[in-house]
Short mmCIF file of N, CA and C in Angstrom, two decimals:
data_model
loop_
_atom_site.label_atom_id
_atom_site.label_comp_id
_atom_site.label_asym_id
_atom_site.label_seq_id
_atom_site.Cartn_x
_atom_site.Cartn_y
_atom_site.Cartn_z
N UNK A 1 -15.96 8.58 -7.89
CA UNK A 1 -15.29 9.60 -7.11
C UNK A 1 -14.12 10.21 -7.88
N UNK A 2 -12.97 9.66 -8.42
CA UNK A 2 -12.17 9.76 -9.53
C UNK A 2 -11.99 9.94 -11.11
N UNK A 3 -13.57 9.57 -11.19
CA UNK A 3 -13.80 10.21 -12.86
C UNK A 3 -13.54 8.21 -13.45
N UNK A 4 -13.31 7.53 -12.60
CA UNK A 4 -13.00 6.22 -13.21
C UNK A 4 -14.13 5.61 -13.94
N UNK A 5 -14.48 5.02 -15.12
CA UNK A 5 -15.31 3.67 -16.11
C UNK A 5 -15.23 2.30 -15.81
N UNK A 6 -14.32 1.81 -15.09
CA UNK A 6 -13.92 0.99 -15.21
C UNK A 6 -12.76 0.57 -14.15
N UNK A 7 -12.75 -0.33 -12.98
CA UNK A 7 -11.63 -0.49 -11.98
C UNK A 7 -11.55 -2.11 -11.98
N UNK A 8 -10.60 -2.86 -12.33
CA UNK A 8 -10.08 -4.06 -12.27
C UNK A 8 -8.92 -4.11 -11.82
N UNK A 9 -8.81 -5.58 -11.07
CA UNK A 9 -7.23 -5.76 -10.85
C UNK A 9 -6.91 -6.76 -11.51
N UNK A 10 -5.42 -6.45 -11.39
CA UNK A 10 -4.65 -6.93 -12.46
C UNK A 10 -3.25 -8.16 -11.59
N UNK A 11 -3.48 -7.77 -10.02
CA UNK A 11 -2.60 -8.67 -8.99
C UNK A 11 -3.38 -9.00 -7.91
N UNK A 12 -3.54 -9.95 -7.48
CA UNK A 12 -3.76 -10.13 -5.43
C UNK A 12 -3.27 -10.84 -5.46
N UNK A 13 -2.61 -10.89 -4.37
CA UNK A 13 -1.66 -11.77 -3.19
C UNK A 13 -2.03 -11.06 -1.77
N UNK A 14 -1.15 -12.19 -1.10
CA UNK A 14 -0.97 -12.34 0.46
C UNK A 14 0.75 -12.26 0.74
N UNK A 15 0.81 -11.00 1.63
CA UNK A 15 2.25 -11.19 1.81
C UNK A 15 2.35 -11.38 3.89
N UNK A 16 3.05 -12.10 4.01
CA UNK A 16 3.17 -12.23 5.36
C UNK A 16 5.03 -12.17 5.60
N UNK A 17 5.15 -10.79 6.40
CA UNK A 17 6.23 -10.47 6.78
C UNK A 17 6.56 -11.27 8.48
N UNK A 18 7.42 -11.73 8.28
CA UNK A 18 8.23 -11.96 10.04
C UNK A 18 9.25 -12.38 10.14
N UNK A 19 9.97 -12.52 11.20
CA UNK A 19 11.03 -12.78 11.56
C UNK A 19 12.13 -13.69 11.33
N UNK A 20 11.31 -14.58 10.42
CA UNK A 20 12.46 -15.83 10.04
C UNK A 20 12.60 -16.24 8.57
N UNK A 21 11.72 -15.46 7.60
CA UNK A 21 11.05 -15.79 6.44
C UNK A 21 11.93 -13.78 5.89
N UNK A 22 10.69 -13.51 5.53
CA UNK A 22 10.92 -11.69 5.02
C UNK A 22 10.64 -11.06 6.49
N UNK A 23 11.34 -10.06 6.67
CA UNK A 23 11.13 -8.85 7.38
C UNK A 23 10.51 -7.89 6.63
N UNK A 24 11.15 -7.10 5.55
CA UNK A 24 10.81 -6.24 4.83
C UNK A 24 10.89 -6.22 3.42
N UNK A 25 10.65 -5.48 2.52
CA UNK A 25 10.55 -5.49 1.21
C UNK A 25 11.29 -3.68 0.69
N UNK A 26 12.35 -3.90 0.06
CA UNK A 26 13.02 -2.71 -0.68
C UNK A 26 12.17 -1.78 -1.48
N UNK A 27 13.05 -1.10 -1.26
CA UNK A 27 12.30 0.10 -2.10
C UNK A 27 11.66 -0.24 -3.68
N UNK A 28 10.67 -0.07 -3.95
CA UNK A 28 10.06 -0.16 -5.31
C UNK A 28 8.89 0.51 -5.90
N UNK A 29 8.32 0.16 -7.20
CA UNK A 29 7.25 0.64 -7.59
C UNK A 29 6.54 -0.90 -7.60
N UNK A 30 5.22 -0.43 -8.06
CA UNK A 30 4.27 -1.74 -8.28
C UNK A 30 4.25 -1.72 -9.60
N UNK A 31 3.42 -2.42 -10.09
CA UNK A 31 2.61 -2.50 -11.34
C UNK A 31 1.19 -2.56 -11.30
N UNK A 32 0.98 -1.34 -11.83
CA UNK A 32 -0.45 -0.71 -12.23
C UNK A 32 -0.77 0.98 -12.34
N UNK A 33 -2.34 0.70 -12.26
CA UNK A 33 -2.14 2.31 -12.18
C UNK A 33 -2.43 2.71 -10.50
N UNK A 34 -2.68 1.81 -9.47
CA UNK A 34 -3.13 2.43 -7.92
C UNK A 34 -2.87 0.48 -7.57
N UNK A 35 -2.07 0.97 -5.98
CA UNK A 35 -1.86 -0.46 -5.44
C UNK A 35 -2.97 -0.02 -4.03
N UNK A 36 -3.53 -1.02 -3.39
CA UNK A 36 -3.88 -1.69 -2.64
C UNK A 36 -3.54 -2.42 -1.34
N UNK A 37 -3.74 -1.84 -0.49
CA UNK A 37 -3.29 -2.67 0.59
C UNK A 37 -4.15 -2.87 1.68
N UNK A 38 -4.42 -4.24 2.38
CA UNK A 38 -5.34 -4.13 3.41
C UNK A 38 -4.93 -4.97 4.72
N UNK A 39 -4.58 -4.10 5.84
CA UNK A 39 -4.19 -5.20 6.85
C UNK A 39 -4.60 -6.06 7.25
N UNK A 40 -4.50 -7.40 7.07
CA UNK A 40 -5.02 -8.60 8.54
C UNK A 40 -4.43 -8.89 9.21
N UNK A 41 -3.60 -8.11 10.24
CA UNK A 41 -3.10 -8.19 11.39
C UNK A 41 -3.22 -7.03 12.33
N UNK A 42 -3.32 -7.46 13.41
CA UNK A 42 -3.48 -5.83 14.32
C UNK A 42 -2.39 -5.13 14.74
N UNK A 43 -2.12 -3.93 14.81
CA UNK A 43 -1.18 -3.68 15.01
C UNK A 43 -0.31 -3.51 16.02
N UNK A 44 -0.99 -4.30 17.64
CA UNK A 44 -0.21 -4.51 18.68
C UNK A 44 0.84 -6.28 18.11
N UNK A 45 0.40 -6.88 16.70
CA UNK A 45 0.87 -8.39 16.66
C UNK A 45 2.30 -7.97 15.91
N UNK A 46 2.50 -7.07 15.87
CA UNK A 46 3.86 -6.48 15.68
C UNK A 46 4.79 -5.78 15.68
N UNK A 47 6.03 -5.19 15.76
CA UNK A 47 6.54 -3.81 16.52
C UNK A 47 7.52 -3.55 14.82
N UNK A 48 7.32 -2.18 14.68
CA UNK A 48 8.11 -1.85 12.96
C UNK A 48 7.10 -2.14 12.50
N UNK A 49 7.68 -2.32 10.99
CA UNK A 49 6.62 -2.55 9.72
C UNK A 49 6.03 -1.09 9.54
N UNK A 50 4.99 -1.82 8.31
CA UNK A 50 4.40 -0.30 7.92
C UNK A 50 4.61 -0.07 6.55
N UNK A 51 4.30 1.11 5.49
CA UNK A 51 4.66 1.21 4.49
C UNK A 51 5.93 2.58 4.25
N UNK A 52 6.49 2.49 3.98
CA UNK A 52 7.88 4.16 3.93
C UNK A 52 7.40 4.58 2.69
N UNK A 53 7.49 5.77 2.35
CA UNK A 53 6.94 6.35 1.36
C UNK A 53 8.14 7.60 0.93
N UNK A 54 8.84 7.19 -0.18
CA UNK A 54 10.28 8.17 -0.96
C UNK A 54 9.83 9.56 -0.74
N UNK A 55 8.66 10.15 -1.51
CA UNK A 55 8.14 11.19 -1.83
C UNK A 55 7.91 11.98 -0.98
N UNK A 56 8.07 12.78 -0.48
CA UNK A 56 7.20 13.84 0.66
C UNK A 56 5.54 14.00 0.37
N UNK A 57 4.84 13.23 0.72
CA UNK A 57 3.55 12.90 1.08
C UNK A 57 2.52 14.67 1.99
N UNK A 58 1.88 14.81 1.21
CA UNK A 58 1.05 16.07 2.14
C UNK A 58 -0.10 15.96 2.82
N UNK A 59 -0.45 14.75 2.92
CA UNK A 59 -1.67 14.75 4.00
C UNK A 59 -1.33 13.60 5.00
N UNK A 60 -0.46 13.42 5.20
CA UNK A 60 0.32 12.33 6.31
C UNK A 60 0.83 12.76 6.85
N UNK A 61 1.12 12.58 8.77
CA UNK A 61 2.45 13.30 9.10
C UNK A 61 3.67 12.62 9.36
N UNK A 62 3.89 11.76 8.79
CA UNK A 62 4.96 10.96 8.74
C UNK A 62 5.78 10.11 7.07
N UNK A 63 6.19 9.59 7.19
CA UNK A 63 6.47 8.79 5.87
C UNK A 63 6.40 7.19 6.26
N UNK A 64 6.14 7.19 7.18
CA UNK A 64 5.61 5.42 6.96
C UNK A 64 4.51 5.66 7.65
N UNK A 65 3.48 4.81 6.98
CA UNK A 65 2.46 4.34 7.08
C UNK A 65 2.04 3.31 7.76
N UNK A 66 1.43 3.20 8.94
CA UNK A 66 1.00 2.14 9.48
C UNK A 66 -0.60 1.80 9.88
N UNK A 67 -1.13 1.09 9.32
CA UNK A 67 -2.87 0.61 9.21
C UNK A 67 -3.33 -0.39 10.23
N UNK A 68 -4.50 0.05 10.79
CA UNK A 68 -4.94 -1.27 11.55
C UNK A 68 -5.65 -2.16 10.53
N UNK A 69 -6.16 -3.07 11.68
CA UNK A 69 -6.47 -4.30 10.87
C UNK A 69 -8.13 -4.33 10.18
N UNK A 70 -8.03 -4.33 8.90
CA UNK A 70 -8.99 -4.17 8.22
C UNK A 70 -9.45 -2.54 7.49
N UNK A 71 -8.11 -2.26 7.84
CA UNK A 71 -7.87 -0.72 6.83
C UNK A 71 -7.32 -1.06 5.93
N UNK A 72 -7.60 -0.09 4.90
CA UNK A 72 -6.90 -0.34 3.80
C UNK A 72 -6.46 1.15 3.03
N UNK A 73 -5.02 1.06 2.45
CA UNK A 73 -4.15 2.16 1.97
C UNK A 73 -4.19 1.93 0.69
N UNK A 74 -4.54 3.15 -0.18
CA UNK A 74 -4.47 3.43 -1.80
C UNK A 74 -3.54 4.17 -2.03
N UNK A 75 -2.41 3.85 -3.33
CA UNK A 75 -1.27 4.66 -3.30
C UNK A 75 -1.28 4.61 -4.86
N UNK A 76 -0.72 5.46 -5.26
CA UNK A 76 -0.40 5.59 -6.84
C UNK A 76 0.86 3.90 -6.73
N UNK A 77 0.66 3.49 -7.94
CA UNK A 77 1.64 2.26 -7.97
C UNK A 77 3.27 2.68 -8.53
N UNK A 78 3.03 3.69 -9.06
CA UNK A 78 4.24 3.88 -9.59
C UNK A 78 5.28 5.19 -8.35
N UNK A 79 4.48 5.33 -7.33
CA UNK A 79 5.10 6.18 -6.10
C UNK A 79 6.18 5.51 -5.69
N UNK A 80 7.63 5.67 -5.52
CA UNK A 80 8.31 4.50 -4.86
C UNK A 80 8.08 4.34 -3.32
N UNK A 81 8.07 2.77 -2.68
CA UNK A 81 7.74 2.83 -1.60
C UNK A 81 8.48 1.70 -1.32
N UNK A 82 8.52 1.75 0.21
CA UNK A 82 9.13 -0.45 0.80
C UNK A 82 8.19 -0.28 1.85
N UNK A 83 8.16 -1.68 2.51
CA UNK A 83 8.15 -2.58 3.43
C UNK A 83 9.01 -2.08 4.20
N UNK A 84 8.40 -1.68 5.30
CA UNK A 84 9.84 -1.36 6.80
C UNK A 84 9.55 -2.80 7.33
N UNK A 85 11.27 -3.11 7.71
CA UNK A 85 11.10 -3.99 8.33
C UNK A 85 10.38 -4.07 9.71
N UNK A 86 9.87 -5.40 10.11
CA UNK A 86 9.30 -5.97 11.28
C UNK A 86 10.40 -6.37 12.64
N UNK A 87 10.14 -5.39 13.39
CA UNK A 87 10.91 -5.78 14.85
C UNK A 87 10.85 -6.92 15.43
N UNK A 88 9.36 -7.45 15.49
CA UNK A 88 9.32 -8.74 15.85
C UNK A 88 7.51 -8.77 15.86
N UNK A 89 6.93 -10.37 15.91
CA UNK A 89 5.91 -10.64 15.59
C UNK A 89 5.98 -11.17 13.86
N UNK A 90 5.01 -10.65 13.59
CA UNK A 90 4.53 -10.88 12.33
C UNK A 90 3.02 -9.88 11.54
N UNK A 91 3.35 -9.42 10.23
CA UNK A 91 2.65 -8.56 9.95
C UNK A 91 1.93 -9.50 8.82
N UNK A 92 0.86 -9.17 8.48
CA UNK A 92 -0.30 -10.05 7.38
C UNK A 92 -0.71 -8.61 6.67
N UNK A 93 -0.78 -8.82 4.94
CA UNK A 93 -1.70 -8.01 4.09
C UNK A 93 -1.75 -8.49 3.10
N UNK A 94 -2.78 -8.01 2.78
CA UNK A 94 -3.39 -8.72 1.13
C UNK A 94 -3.22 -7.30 0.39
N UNK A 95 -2.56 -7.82 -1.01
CA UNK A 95 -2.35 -6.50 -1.80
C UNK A 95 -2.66 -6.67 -2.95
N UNK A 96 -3.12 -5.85 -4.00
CA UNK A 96 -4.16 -5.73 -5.08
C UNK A 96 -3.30 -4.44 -5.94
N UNK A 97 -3.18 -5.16 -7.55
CA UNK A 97 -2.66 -3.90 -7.86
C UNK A 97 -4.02 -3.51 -8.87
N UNK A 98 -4.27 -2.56 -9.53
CA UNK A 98 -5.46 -2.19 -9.97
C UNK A 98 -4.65 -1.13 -10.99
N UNK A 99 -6.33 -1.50 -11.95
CA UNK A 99 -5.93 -1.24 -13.08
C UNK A 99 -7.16 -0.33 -13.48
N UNK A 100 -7.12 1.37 -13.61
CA UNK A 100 -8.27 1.99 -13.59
C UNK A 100 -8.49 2.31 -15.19
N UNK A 101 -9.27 2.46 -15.81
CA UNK A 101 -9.68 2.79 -17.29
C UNK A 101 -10.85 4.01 -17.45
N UNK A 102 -10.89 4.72 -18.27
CA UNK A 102 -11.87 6.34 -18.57
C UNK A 102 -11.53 6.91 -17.40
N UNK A 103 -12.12 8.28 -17.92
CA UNK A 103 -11.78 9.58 -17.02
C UNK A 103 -10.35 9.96 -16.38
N UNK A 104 -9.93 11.04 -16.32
CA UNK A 104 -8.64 11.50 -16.53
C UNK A 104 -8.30 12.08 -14.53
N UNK A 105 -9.14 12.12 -13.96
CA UNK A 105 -9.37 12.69 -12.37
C UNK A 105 -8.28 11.78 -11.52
N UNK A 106 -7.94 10.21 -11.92
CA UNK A 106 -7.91 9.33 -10.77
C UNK A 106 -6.42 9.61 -11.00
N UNK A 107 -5.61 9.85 -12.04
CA UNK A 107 -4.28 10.00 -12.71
C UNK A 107 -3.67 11.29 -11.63
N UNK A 108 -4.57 12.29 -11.51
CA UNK A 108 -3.75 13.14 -10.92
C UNK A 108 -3.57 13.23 -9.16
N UNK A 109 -5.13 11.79 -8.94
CA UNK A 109 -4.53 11.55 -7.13
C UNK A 109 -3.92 10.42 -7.31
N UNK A 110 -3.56 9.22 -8.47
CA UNK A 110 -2.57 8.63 -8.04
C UNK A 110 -1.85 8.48 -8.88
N UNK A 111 -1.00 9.20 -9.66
CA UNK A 111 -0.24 8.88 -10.80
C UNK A 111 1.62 9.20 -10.25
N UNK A 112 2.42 9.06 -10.60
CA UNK A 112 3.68 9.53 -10.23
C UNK A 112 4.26 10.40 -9.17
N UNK A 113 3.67 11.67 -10.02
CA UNK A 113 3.27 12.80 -9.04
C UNK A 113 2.51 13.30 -7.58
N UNK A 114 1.84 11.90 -7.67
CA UNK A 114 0.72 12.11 -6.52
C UNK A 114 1.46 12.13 -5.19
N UNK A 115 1.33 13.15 -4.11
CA UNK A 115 1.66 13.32 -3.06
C UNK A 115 0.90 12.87 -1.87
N UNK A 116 -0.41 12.22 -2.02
CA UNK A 116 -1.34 12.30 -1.17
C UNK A 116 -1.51 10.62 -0.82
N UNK A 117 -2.49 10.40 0.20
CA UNK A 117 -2.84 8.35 0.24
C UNK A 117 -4.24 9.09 0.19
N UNK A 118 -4.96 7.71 0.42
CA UNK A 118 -5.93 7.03 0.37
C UNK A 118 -6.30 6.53 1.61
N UNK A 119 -6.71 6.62 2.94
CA UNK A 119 -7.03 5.78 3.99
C UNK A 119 -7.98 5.61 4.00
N UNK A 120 -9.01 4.31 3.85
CA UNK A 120 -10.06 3.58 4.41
C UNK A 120 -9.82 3.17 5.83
N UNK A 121 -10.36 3.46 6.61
CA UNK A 121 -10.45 3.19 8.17
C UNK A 121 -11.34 1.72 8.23
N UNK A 122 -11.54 1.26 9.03
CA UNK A 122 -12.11 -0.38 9.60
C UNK A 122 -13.48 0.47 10.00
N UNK A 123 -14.56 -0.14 10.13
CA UNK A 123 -15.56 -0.10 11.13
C UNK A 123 -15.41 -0.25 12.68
#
């Protein structure tokens, strides 16, 4: 779809945000060339959270991002973004940073510059 040869990752983890442990995560970049994110939690099991996004984003109407469970969000890694904190409950995701190789297409939907996401919806 992106002109990509080649898609590996290069991180997975499990991050579990709540109330007594992490709430949220500061503003940052990842490492790679496109991060990954996929909820396993639903989104009545928590109030806040979500992803905030620095950039003015053009196919979103908001700047945080919030996914149900078993969606998953593609973002350029080097976009700065945080973790909004969690009101209460607890939020679950597994995150993947990825590492794309050939073709020059995937750079300009997720590279620095990129203004746009990625939503995979659940079945």
């Amino acid at each position: 779809q992106f002109g990509a040869t080649k898609l590996e990752y290069t991180d997975l983890f499990y991050v579990r945000y709540s109330m007594d442990v992490q709430r949220h995560l500061a503003e940052h970049r990842d490492y790679g060339c496109v991060s990954l994110n996929i909820a396993i939690s639903d989104l009545d099991e928590f109030t806040g959270g979500g992803t905030h996004f620095s950039v003015g984003l053009s196919n979103v109407k908001s700047d945080v991002v919030r996914i149900p469970k078993g969606a998953a969000l593609l973002h350029g890694s080097q976009v700065m973004h945080a973790g909004v904190p969690i009101e209460s409950g607890e939020r679950h995701i597994i995150v993947a940073f990825l590492k794309i190789s050939g073709g020059t297409e995937w750079h300009h939907m997720f590279g620095m510059s990129a203004r746009t996401l990625t939503l995979v919806e659940a079945d």
